[in-house]
Amino acid sequence: MTTEPFHPAPLGAGAEFRRHWRALTAATVGIGAGVAVLPFYTNGLFVPELEAEFGWTRAQLSALQLAGSTITILTAPLVGMVVDRLGVRLPATISMGALGLAYFLLSASGPSFLGYLAIWVLMYLLAAASTAVSFTRTVNERFDRGRGLALGIALGGAGLVAFVVPQLLGARIAENWRSGYQILGAAVLAAALVVLLLMPRRGAGTTTAPAARERIAPVLRGALFARLALAFLALALAVGGMTVHLVPMLRDAGVSTASAATTAGLVGIAVIVGRVGVGLLVDRLFAPRVAAAVLLLAALGYVALLAGGPALAAAAAVGVGLALGAEVDLIGYLTARYYGLARYSRMFGVFYAVFMLGVGASPLMMAWLLAVTGGYTAPLLVAVALLALAAALLLSAPRFPSSSPAPERSITTIEGMHS
């Protein structure tokens, strides 16, 4: 295992990547195989098979994501406190081990939906530290000049999962969904080993000062926090449901399982492009404006799906991926730039909880609109409006503090910006 020290001296972007590649690799693998990513991008693949075998409804299966998101909402701030005090390596490794074992339990599910739901609840509780709340802390501690790109690479692990897993497991799940869960479980356990071996131990200079922790409450009452939180919520509501409903939507329109899975895989490519591309841009341009532009592109993808139907589903998939790629990357980047590292995990945990609230509610919102209207036109129109709202809120965000916090510096007091 590595014991890579934390170096507080200022570095150029290239030197940051050369010195901290182990931490970046561990964060990338951990995020991609974590509880907020793997279920999010694979649940839709299991929906038709579980419907067929057990007779469970699409609304019931959509509720799984809400249950997981609710648990994340409750646990993310707590995870932030634990990571601020103990570091990332141990909590994240334990959580990923629990996630892998939970997938094996899911493979043995019977006809009881309550039993199936209970496994999901247990999984989200025990795997709570295997999310970006933990892993982006490591990246932000070690990168400043190349922070945007480093976050984009780390969070791009989610895009790789979204692209690769549907291609590899789509046909397998259609043939035997239980083996699909077993393969996912084995993959997560392997990823946990990678995190254990490569994630550096907590280094010197990464502790959080008590005085800084006391300044969180006033910030949560500020206008900037409300503006960013509402933007993240609107974006999550707009795109979260599409990861669950895209494949069923295409299947309902007569698209084959293989073609639907291929289209869903485009989400992953777009997530990678969105995260790495946005990461590069925010290191050079004002981040909220970059985010707003990406969200408007995503809205155009939804409009294309409305206009062209399944023939233009790829445009919607790319739009969803771009928005998701920008979202968590921007949450991490904006949290570090506006609020600093001393309270980073706590603030990120709160923003991430808001984001997951939207992600969890979005599939149910889309399922309800589908049931009421009999089609996906209304859900897509609502999503376009939400993306426009999120873009407008981000465009109204203020400039960053003049001395934006770097890994080697303590937090800059910016309470005046939040009133």
Tab-separated table of N, CA and C in Angstrom, residues 67-214:
chain	number	residue	atom	x	y	z
A	67	ALA	N	-35.145	5.990	-2.669
A	67	ALA	CA	-34.715	5.471	-1.369
A	67	ALA	C	-33.213	5.664	-1.189
A	68	GLY	N	-32.452	5.328	-2.229
A	68	GLY	CA	-31.008	5.506	-2.150
A	68	GLY	C	-30.615	6.963	-2.003
A	69	SER	N	-31.288	7.818	-2.739
A	69	SER	CA	-30.972	9.239	-2.659
A	69	SER	C	-31.330	9.810	-1.289
A	70	THR	N	-32.443	9.347	-0.714
A	70	THR	CA	-32.833	9.818	0.616
A	70	THR	C	-31.769	9.460	1.644
A	71	ILE	N	-31.263	8.239	1.561
A	71	ILE	CA	-30.207	7.823	2.486
A	71	ILE	C	-28.950	8.659	2.268
A	72	THR	N	-28.620	8.922	1.012
A	72	THR	CA	-27.450	9.751	0.718
A	72	THR	C	-27.626	11.161	1.266
A	73	ILE	N	-28.840	11.691	1.143
A	73	ILE	CA	-29.124	13.021	1.677
A	73	ILE	C	-28.834	13.068	3.169
A	74	LEU	N	-29.248	12.010	3.877
A	74	LEU	CA	-29.082	11.980	5.330
A	74	LEU	C	-27.640	11.702	5.742
A	75	THR	N	-26.932	10.926	4.931
A	75	THR	CA	-25.590	10.496	5.335
A	75	THR	C	-24.464	11.351	4.769
A	76	ALA	N	-24.696	12.067	3.664
A	76	ALA	CA	-23.604	12.810	3.022
A	76	ALA	C	-22.946	13.829	3.956
A	77	PRO	N	-23.703	14.659	4.686
A	77	PRO	CA	-23.022	15.576	5.614
A	77	PRO	C	-22.239	14.842	6.698
A	78	LEU	N	-22.779	13.718	7.183
A	78	LEU	CA	-22.061	12.929	8.187
A	78	LEU	C	-20.780	12.349	7.607
A	79	VAL	N	-20.863	11.837	6.374
A	79	VAL	CA	-19.663	11.337	5.706
A	79	VAL	C	-18.637	12.456	5.568
A	80	GLY	N	-19.103	13.661	5.234
A	80	GLY	CA	-18.186	14.790	5.135
A	80	GLY	C	-17.439	15.041	6.428
A	81	MET	N	-18.136	14.961	7.556
A	81	MET	CA	-17.476	15.163	8.851
A	81	MET	C	-16.462	14.064	9.134
A	82	VAL	N	-16.835	12.812	8.831
A	82	VAL	CA	-15.930	11.691	9.080
A	82	VAL	C	-14.668	11.824	8.232
A	83	VAL	N	-14.839	12.157	6.963
A	83	VAL	CA	-13.691	12.275	6.060
A	83	VAL	C	-12.807	13.454	6.452
A	84	ASP	N	-13.412	14.556	6.865
A	84	ASP	CA	-12.611	15.698	7.318
A	84	ASP	C	-11.735	15.318	8.506
A	85	ARG	N	-12.205	14.405	9.350
A	85	ARG	CA	-11.472	14.051	10.565
A	85	ARG	C	-10.545	12.850	10.370
A	86	LEU	N	-11.001	11.830	9.624
A	86	LEU	CA	-10.262	10.571	9.542
A	86	LEU	C	-9.531	10.365	8.229
A	87	GLY	N	-9.826	11.161	7.219
A	87	GLY	CA	-9.263	10.903	5.910
A	87	GLY	C	-10.187	10.028	5.079
A	88	VAL	N	-9.783	9.739	3.854
A	88	VAL	CA	-10.640	9.067	2.881
A	88	VAL	C	-10.433	7.559	2.858
A	89	ARG	N	-9.213	7.097	2.981
A	89	ARG	CA	-8.836	5.727	2.629
A	89	ARG	C	-9.646	4.655	3.358
A	90	LEU	N	-9.678	4.696	4.677
A	90	LEU	CA	-10.342	3.643	5.443
A	90	LEU	C	-11.861	3.668	5.283
A	91	PRO	N	-12.538	4.804	5.469
A	91	PRO	CA	-13.993	4.803	5.284
A	91	PRO	C	-14.414	4.381	3.884
A	92	ALA	N	-13.699	4.850	2.861
A	92	ALA	CA	-14.076	4.524	1.488
A	92	ALA	C	-13.887	3.040	1.194
A	93	THR	N	-12.797	2.458	1.652
A	93	THR	CA	-12.540	1.038	1.392
A	93	THR	C	-13.589	0.160	2.059
A	94	ILE	N	-13.931	0.459	3.302
A	94	ILE	CA	-14.956	-0.321	4.005
A	94	ILE	C	-16.294	-0.216	3.282
A	95	SER	N	-16.660	0.978	2.870
A	95	SER	CA	-17.933	1.176	2.180
A	95	SER	C	-17.984	0.425	0.855
A	96	MET	N	-16.883	0.429	0.118
A	96	MET	CA	-16.882	-0.271	-1.166
A	96	MET	C	-16.970	-1.779	-0.972
A	97	GLY	N	-16.340	-2.304	0.066
A	97	GLY	CA	-16.489	-3.721	0.363
A	97	GLY	C	-17.929	-4.082	0.659
A	98	ALA	N	-18.617	-3.240	1.422
A	98	ALA	CA	-20.027	-3.477	1.732
A	98	ALA	C	-20.885	-3.426	0.474
A	99	LEU	N	-20.570	-2.508	-0.430
A	99	LEU	CA	-21.324	-2.396	-1.677
A	99	LEU	C	-21.181	-3.658	-2.523
A	100	GLY	N	-19.957	-4.160	-2.644
A	100	GLY	CA	-19.748	-5.376	-3.418
A	100	GLY	C	-20.529	-6.551	-2.870
A	101	LEU	N	-20.521	-6.729	-1.555
A	101	LEU	CA	-21.265	-7.829	-0.941
A	101	LEU	C	-22.768	-7.651	-1.129
A	102	ALA	N	-23.244	-6.412	-1.099
A	102	ALA	CA	-24.676	-6.163	-1.276
A	102	ALA	C	-25.151	-6.592	-2.660
A	103	TYR	N	-24.315	-6.423	-3.671
A	103	TYR	CA	-24.714	-6.863	-5.009
A	103	TYR	C	-24.915	-8.378	-5.064
A	104	PHE	N	-24.106	-9.118	-4.332
A	104	PHE	CA	-24.307	-10.565	-4.287
A	104	PHE	C	-25.626	-10.905	-3.592
A	105	LEU	N	-26.002	-10.132	-2.574
A	105	LEU	CA	-27.302	-10.338	-1.934
A	105	LEU	C	-28.441	-10.038	-2.906
A	106	LEU	N	-28.302	-8.996	-3.710
A	106	LEU	CA	-29.337	-8.665	-4.691
A	106	LEU	C	-29.523	-9.784	-5.707
A	107	SER	N	-28.450	-10.483	-6.034
A	107	SER	CA	-28.551	-11.568	-7.017
A	107	SER	C	-29.396	-12.727	-6.506
A	108	ALA	N	-29.595	-12.805	-5.186
A	108	ALA	CA	-30.392	-13.887	-4.595
A	108	ALA	C	-31.810	-13.439	-4.266
A	109	SER	N	-32.245	-12.295	-4.782
A	109	SER	CA	-33.561	-11.749	-4.452
A	109	SER	C	-34.684	-12.677	-4.882
A	110	GLY	N	-35.755	-12.700	-4.063
A	110	GLY	CA	-36.963	-13.443	-4.381
A	110	GLY	C	-38.079	-12.510	-4.806
A	111	PRO	N	-39.324	-12.993	-4.812
A	111	PRO	CA	-40.443	-12.191	-5.324
A	111	PRO	C	-40.898	-11.061	-4.409
A	112	SER	N	-40.387	-10.999	-3.176
A	112	SER	CA	-40.798	-9.946	-2.249
A	112	SER	C	-40.099	-8.630	-2.584
A	113	PHE	N	-40.884	-7.634	-2.986
A	113	PHE	CA	-40.281	-6.336	-3.282
A	113	PHE	C	-39.747	-5.679	-2.020
A	114	LEU	N	-40.414	-5.890	-0.888
A	114	LEU	CA	-39.934	-5.314	0.363
A	114	LEU	C	-38.566	-5.874	0.742
A	115	GLY	N	-38.363	-7.179	0.499
A	115	GLY	CA	-37.057	-7.769	0.759
A	115	GLY	C	-35.987	-7.183	-0.142
A	116	TYR	N	-36.341	-7.004	-1.404
A	116	TYR	CA	-35.418	-6.397	-2.369
A	116	TYR	C	-35.084	-4.970	-1.951
A	117	LEU	N	-36.106	-4.220	-1.539
A	117	LEU	CA	-35.903	-2.843	-1.093
A	117	LEU	C	-35.026	-2.785	0.155
A	118	ALA	N	-35.212	-3.748	1.065
A	118	ALA	CA	-34.419	-3.765	2.302
A	118	ALA	C	-32.929	-3.914	2.001
A	119	ILE	N	-32.597	-4.736	1.004
A	119	ILE	CA	-31.188	-4.891	0.623
A	119	ILE	C	-30.643	-3.569	0.099
A	120	TRP	N	-31.430	-2.878	-0.703
A	120	TRP	CA	-30.991	-1.588	-1.235
A	120	TRP	C	-30.747	-0.578	-0.115
A	121	VAL	N	-31.656	-0.542	0.852
A	121	VAL	CA	-31.495	0.395	1.970
A	121	VAL	C	-30.208	0.089	2.733
A	122	LEU	N	-29.986	-1.193	3.032
A	122	LEU	CA	-28.773	-1.593	3.739
A	122	LEU	C	-27.529	-1.237	2.928
A	123	MET	N	-27.602	-1.448	1.623
A	123	MET	CA	-26.466	-1.164	0.752
A	123	MET	C	-26.100	0.318	0.786
A	124	TYR	N	-27.095	1.182	0.662
A	124	TYR	CA	-26.812	2.615	0.659
A	124	TYR	C	-26.312	3.107	2.009
A	125	LEU	N	-26.788	2.506	3.095
A	125	LEU	CA	-26.313	2.904	4.420
A	125	LEU	C	-24.846	2.534	4.619
A	126	LEU	N	-24.505	1.285	4.307
A	126	LEU	CA	-23.154	0.802	4.573
A	126	LEU	C	-22.129	1.330	3.572
A	127	ALA	N	-22.593	1.690	2.385
A	127	ALA	CA	-21.668	2.149	1.335
A	127	ALA	C	-21.628	3.667	1.220
A	128	ALA	N	-22.074	4.372	2.244
A	128	ALA	CA	-22.240	5.827	2.159
A	128	ALA	C	-20.942	6.579	1.896
A	129	ALA	N	-19.809	6.015	2.291
A	129	ALA	CA	-18.533	6.720	2.108
A	129	ALA	C	-17.867	6.412	0.774
A	130	SER	N	-18.565	5.720	-0.123
A	130	SER	CA	-17.981	5.397	-1.430
A	130	SER	C	-18.485	6.349	-2.509
A	131	THR	N	-18.625	7.618	-2.171
A	131	THR	CA	-19.152	8.608	-3.105
A	131	THR	C	-18.139	9.724	-3.330
A	132	ALA	N	-18.531	10.657	-4.176
A	132	ALA	CA	-17.663	11.802	-4.459
A	132	ALA	C	-17.431	12.672	-3.237
A	133	VAL	N	-18.303	12.596	-2.231
A	133	VAL	CA	-18.072	13.348	-0.999
A	133	VAL	C	-16.705	12.994	-0.425
A	134	SER	N	-16.361	11.716	-0.476
A	134	SER	CA	-15.057	11.274	0.018
A	134	SER	C	-13.948	11.561	-0.983
A	135	PHE	N	-14.119	11.084	-2.201
A	135	PHE	CA	-13.000	11.046	-3.139
A	135	PHE	C	-12.609	12.416	-3.688
A	136	THR	N	-13.562	13.332	-3.829
A	136	THR	CA	-13.169	14.655	-4.317
A	136	THR	C	-12.378	15.431	-3.268
A	137	ARG	N	-12.512	15.057	-2.009
A	137	ARG	CA	-11.687	15.680	-0.968
A	137	ARG	C	-10.208	15.431	-1.264
A	138	THR	N	-9.871	14.184	-1.595
A	138	THR	CA	-8.489	13.839	-1.917
A	138	THR	C	-7.966	14.663	-3.088
A	139	VAL	N	-8.786	14.816	-4.128
A	139	VAL	CA	-8.362	15.558	-5.313
A	139	VAL	C	-8.163	17.032	-4.985
A	140	ASN	N	-9.112	17.627	-4.297
A	140	ASN	CA	-9.010	19.054	-3.989
A	140	ASN	C	-7.861	19.368	-3.046
A	141	GLU	N	-7.516	18.436	-2.160
A	141	GLU	CA	-6.375	18.643	-1.270
A	141	GLU	C	-5.063	18.729	-2.037
A	142	ARG	N	-4.953	17.980	-3.119
A	142	ARG	CA	-3.665	17.811	-3.779
A	142	ARG	C	-3.512	18.593	-5.080
A	143	PHE	N	-4.586	19.154	-5.597
A	143	PHE	CA	-4.517	19.868	-6.868
A	143	PHE	C	-5.072	21.279	-6.704
A	144	ASP	N	-4.356	22.242	-7.295
A	144	ASP	CA	-4.839	23.624	-7.338
A	144	ASP	C	-4.803	24.141	-8.768
A	145	ARG	N	-3.604	24.216	-9.365
A	145	ARG	CA	-3.479	24.717	-10.742
A	145	ARG	C	-4.230	23.822	-11.728
A	146	GLY	N	-4.213	22.530	-11.487
A	146	GLY	CA	-4.909	21.597	-12.368
A	146	GLY	C	-6.142	20.999	-11.727
A	147	ARG	N	-6.755	21.737	-10.804
A	147	ARG	CA	-7.876	21.180	-10.040
A	147	ARG	C	-9.064	20.812	-10.916
A	148	GLY	N	-9.438	21.688	-11.830
A	148	GLY	CA	-10.592	21.397	-12.672
A	148	GLY	C	-10.391	20.138	-13.490
A	149	LEU	N	-9.215	20.013	-14.129
A	149	LEU	CA	-8.931	18.827	-14.930
A	149	LEU	C	-8.852	17.586	-14.053
A	150	ALA	N	-8.223	17.697	-12.879
A	150	ALA	CA	-8.117	16.540	-11.990
A	150	ALA	C	-9.490	16.068	-11.532
A	151	LEU	N	-10.372	17.001	-11.187
A	151	LEU	CA	-11.734	16.624	-10.818
A	151	LEU	C	-12.458	15.992	-12.002
A	152	GLY	N	-12.236	16.552	-13.195
A	152	GLY	CA	-12.868	15.980	-14.377
A	152	GLY	C	-12.426	14.555	-14.634
A	153	ILE	N	-11.140	14.280	-14.453
A	153	ILE	CA	-10.631	12.918	-14.641
A	153	ILE	C	-11.203	11.982	-13.586
A	154	ALA	N	-11.164	12.406	-12.316
A	154	ALA	CA	-11.665	11.551	-11.242
A	154	ALA	C	-13.143	11.248	-11.417
A	155	LEU	N	-13.921	12.273	-11.695
A	155	LEU	CA	-15.353	12.076	-11.867
A	155	LEU	C	-15.680	11.444	-13.209
A	156	GLY	N	-14.723	11.492	-14.143
A	156	GLY	CA	-14.916	10.815	-15.419
A	156	GLY	C	-14.987	9.313	-15.290
A	157	GLY	N	-14.542	8.772	-14.147
A	157	GLY	CA	-14.709	7.343	-13.912
A	157	GLY	C	-16.157	6.926	-13.989
A	158	ALA	N	-17.054	7.823	-13.587
A	158	ALA	CA	-18.482	7.533	-13.684
A	158	ALA	C	-18.910	7.403	-15.142
A	159	GLY	N	-18.364	8.260	-15.992
A	159	GLY	CA	-18.699	8.175	-17.405
A	159	GLY	C	-18.213	6.891	-18.036
A	160	LEU	N	-17.029	6.449	-17.636
A	160	LEU	CA	-16.511	5.186	-18.152
A	160	LEU	C	-17.430	4.038	-17.767
A	161	VAL	N	-17.909	4.058	-16.529
A	161	VAL	CA	-18.855	3.031	-16.079
A	161	VAL	C	-20.138	3.096	-16.898
A	162	ALA	N	-20.654	4.307	-17.099
A	162	ALA	CA	-21.904	4.468	-17.835
A	162	ALA	C	-21.788	3.989	-19.275
A	163	PHE	N	-20.597	4.070	-19.854
A	163	PHE	CA	-20.407	3.608	-21.229
A	163	PHE	C	-20.125	2.117	-21.302
A	164	VAL	N	-19.230	1.630	-20.454
A	164	VAL	CA	-18.757	0.251	-20.565
A	164	VAL	C	-19.774	-0.753	-20.044
A	165	VAL	N	-20.363	-0.475	-18.884
A	165	VAL	CA	-21.224	-1.477	-18.246
A	165	VAL	C	-22.424	-1.859	-19.110
A	166	PRO	N	-23.177	-0.912	-19.703
A	166	PRO	CA	-24.281	-1.345	-20.564
A	166	PRO	C	-23.824	-2.207	-21.737
A	167	GLN	N	-22.643	-1.900	-22.289
A	167	GLN	CA	-22.150	-2.693	-23.411
A	167	GLN	C	-21.792	-4.115	-22.980
A	168	LEU	N	-21.162	-4.237	-21.823
A	168	LEU	CA	-20.703	-5.544	-21.360
A	168	LEU	C	-21.811	-6.376	-20.740
A	169	LEU	N	-22.749	-5.715	-20.049
A	169	LEU	CA	-23.733	-6.460	-19.264
A	169	LEU	C	-25.149	-6.423	-19.824
A	170	GLY	N	-25.421	-5.580	-20.819
A	170	GLY	CA	-26.784	-5.475	-21.334
A	170	GLY	C	-27.359	-6.813	-21.752
A	171	ALA	N	-26.641	-7.538	-22.600
A	171	ALA	CA	-27.123	-8.839	-23.065
A	171	ALA	C	-27.130	-9.864	-21.943
A	172	ARG	N	-26.132	-9.835	-21.071
A	172	ARG	CA	-26.056	-10.777	-19.950
A	172	ARG	C	-27.239	-10.600	-19.007
A	173	ILE	N	-27.589	-9.356	-18.708
A	173	ILE	CA	-28.715	-9.093	-17.815
A	173	ILE	C	-30.021	-9.549	-18.450
A	174	ALA	N	-30.172	-9.318	-19.756
A	174	ALA	CA	-31.386	-9.769	-20.439
A	174	ALA	C	-31.517	-11.288	-20.399
A	175	GLU	N	-30.385	-11.977	-20.391
A	175	GLU	CA	-30.389	-13.446	-20.353
A	175	GLU	C	-30.514	-13.980	-18.930
A	176	ASN	N	-29.802	-13.361	-17.989
A	176	ASN	CA	-29.798	-13.825	-16.595
A	176	ASN	C	-29.429	-12.641	-15.703
A	177	TRP	N	-30.445	-11.952	-15.183
A	177	TRP	CA	-30.182	-10.734	-14.423
A	177	TRP	C	-29.421	-11.016	-13.131
A	178	ARG	N	-29.575	-12.217	-12.569
A	178	ARG	CA	-28.870	-12.542	-11.325
A	178	ARG	C	-27.353	-12.543	-11.540
A	179	SER	N	-26.917	-13.088	-12.648
A	179	SER	CA	-25.478	-13.084	-12.916
A	179	SER	C	-24.965	-11.666	-13.148
A	180	GLY	N	-25.838	-10.778	-13.638
A	180	GLY	CA	-25.446	-9.383	-13.794
A	180	GLY	C	-25.095	-8.743	-12.465
A	181	TYR	N	-25.908	-9.005	-11.448
A	181	TYR	CA	-25.603	-8.481	-10.112
A	181	TYR	C	-24.313	-9.089	-9.560
A	182	GLN	N	-24.088	-10.353	-9.818
A	182	GLN	CA	-22.874	-11.005	-9.318
A	182	GLN	C	-21.622	-10.413	-9.962
A	183	ILE	N	-21.693	-10.133	-11.245
A	183	ILE	CA	-20.551	-9.523	-11.930
A	183	ILE	C	-20.273	-8.134	-11.362
A	184	LEU	N	-21.330	-7.372	-11.119
A	184	LEU	CA	-21.142	-6.044	-10.528
A	184	LEU	C	-20.518	-6.142	-9.141
A	185	GLY	N	-20.956	-7.112	-8.346
A	185	GLY	CA	-20.391	-7.286	-7.010
A	185	GLY	C	-18.907	-7.596	-7.047
A	186	ALA	N	-18.507	-8.495	-7.937
A	186	ALA	CA	-17.089	-8.841	-8.055
A	186	ALA	C	-16.266	-7.638	-8.515
A	187	ALA	N	-16.813	-6.856	-9.432
A	187	ALA	CA	-16.096	-5.680	-9.927
A	187	ALA	C	-15.886	-4.648	-8.818
A	188	VAL	N	-16.890	-4.461	-7.969
A	188	VAL	CA	-16.763	-3.486	-6.882
A	188	VAL	C	-15.724	-3.939	-5.865
A	189	LEU	N	-15.694	-5.225	-5.549
A	189	LEU	CA	-14.689	-5.726	-4.603
A	189	LEU	C	-13.277	-5.534	-5.156
A	190	ALA	N	-13.109	-5.742	-6.455
A	190	ALA	CA	-11.799	-5.499	-7.067
A	190	ALA	C	-11.431	-4.016	-6.990
A	191	ALA	N	-12.409	-3.148	-7.213
A	191	ALA	CA	-12.153	-1.711	-7.124
A	191	ALA	C	-11.787	-1.299	-5.700
A	192	ALA	N	-12.407	-1.933	-4.710
A	192	ALA	CA	-12.081	-1.634	-3.310
A	192	ALA	C	-10.616	-1.937	-3.015
A	193	LEU	N	-10.109	-3.006	-3.600
A	193	LEU	CA	-8.699	-3.353	-3.410
A	193	LEU	C	-7.792	-2.293	-4.029
A	194	VAL	N	-8.169	-1.792	-5.200
A	194	VAL	CA	-7.386	-0.731	-5.842
A	194	VAL	C	-7.333	0.510	-4.951
A	195	VAL	N	-8.471	0.889	-4.390
A	195	VAL	CA	-8.510	2.056	-3.506
A	195	VAL	C	-7.637	1.832	-2.278
A	196	LEU	N	-7.710	0.642	-1.705
A	196	LEU	CA	-6.912	0.339	-0.516
A	196	LEU	C	-5.420	0.456	-0.803
A	197	LEU	N	-4.992	-0.001	-1.972
A	197	LEU	CA	-3.571	-0.021	-2.304
A	197	LEU	C	-3.040	1.338	-2.757
A	198	LEU	N	-3.849	2.123	-3.452
A	198	LEU	CA	-3.353	3.359	-4.056
A	198	LEU	C	-3.717	4.629	-3.299
A	199	MET	N	-4.794	4.599	-2.537
A	199	MET	CA	-5.198	5.820	-1.841
A	199	MET	C	-4.186	6.174	-0.758
A	200	PRO	N	-3.587	7.363	-0.806
A	200	PRO	CA	-2.608	7.738	0.221
A	200	PRO	C	-3.249	7.828	1.597
A	201	ARG	N	-2.434	7.530	2.601
A	201	ARG	CA	-2.888	7.797	3.963
A	201	ARG	C	-3.028	9.301	4.142
A	202	ARG	N	-3.811	9.680	5.117
A	202	ARG	CA	-3.995	11.110	5.374
A	202	ARG	C	-2.660	11.742	5.711
A	203	GLY	N	-2.299	12.790	4.993
A	203	GLY	CA	-1.005	13.426	5.200
A	203	GLY	C	-1.085	14.620	6.119
A	204	ALA	N	0.066	15.118	6.424
A	204	ALA	CA	0.127	16.316	7.253
A	204	ALA	C	-0.472	17.495	6.518
A	205	GLY	N	-1.030	18.388	7.280
A	205	GLY	CA	-1.566	19.609	6.687
A	205	GLY	C	-2.955	19.490	6.149
A	206	THR	N	-3.660	18.366	6.412
A	206	THR	CA	-4.989	18.194	5.867
A	206	THR	C	-6.070	18.238	6.918
A	207	THR	N	-5.740	18.609	8.128
A	207	THR	CA	-6.738	18.674	9.174
A	207	THR	C	-7.590	19.915	9.016
A	208	THR	N	-8.765	19.857	9.614
A	208	THR	CA	-9.700	20.960	9.528
A	208	THR	C	-9.723	21.711	10.836
A	209	ALA	N	-9.493	22.995	10.790
A	209	ALA	CA	-9.462	23.797	12.003
A	209	ALA	C	-10.846	23.928	12.598
A	210	PRO	N	-11.004	23.805	13.942
A	210	PRO	CA	-12.312	23.961	14.558
A	210	PRO	C	-12.953	25.302	14.240
A	211	ALA	N	-12.152	26.352	14.191
A	211	ALA	CA	-12.722	27.671	13.897
A	211	ALA	C	-13.378	27.711	12.540
A	212	ALA	N	-12.758	27.023	11.573
A	212	ALA	CA	-13.348	26.994	10.238
A	212	ALA	C	-14.659	26.229	10.247
A	213	ARG	N	-14.737	25.143	11.027
A	213	ARG	CA	-15.960	24.359	11.090
A	213	ARG	C	-17.112	25.193	11.649
A	214	GLU	N	-16.822	26.116	12.556
A	214	GLU	CA	-17.865	26.920	13.166
A	214	GLU	C	-18.483	27.909	12.184
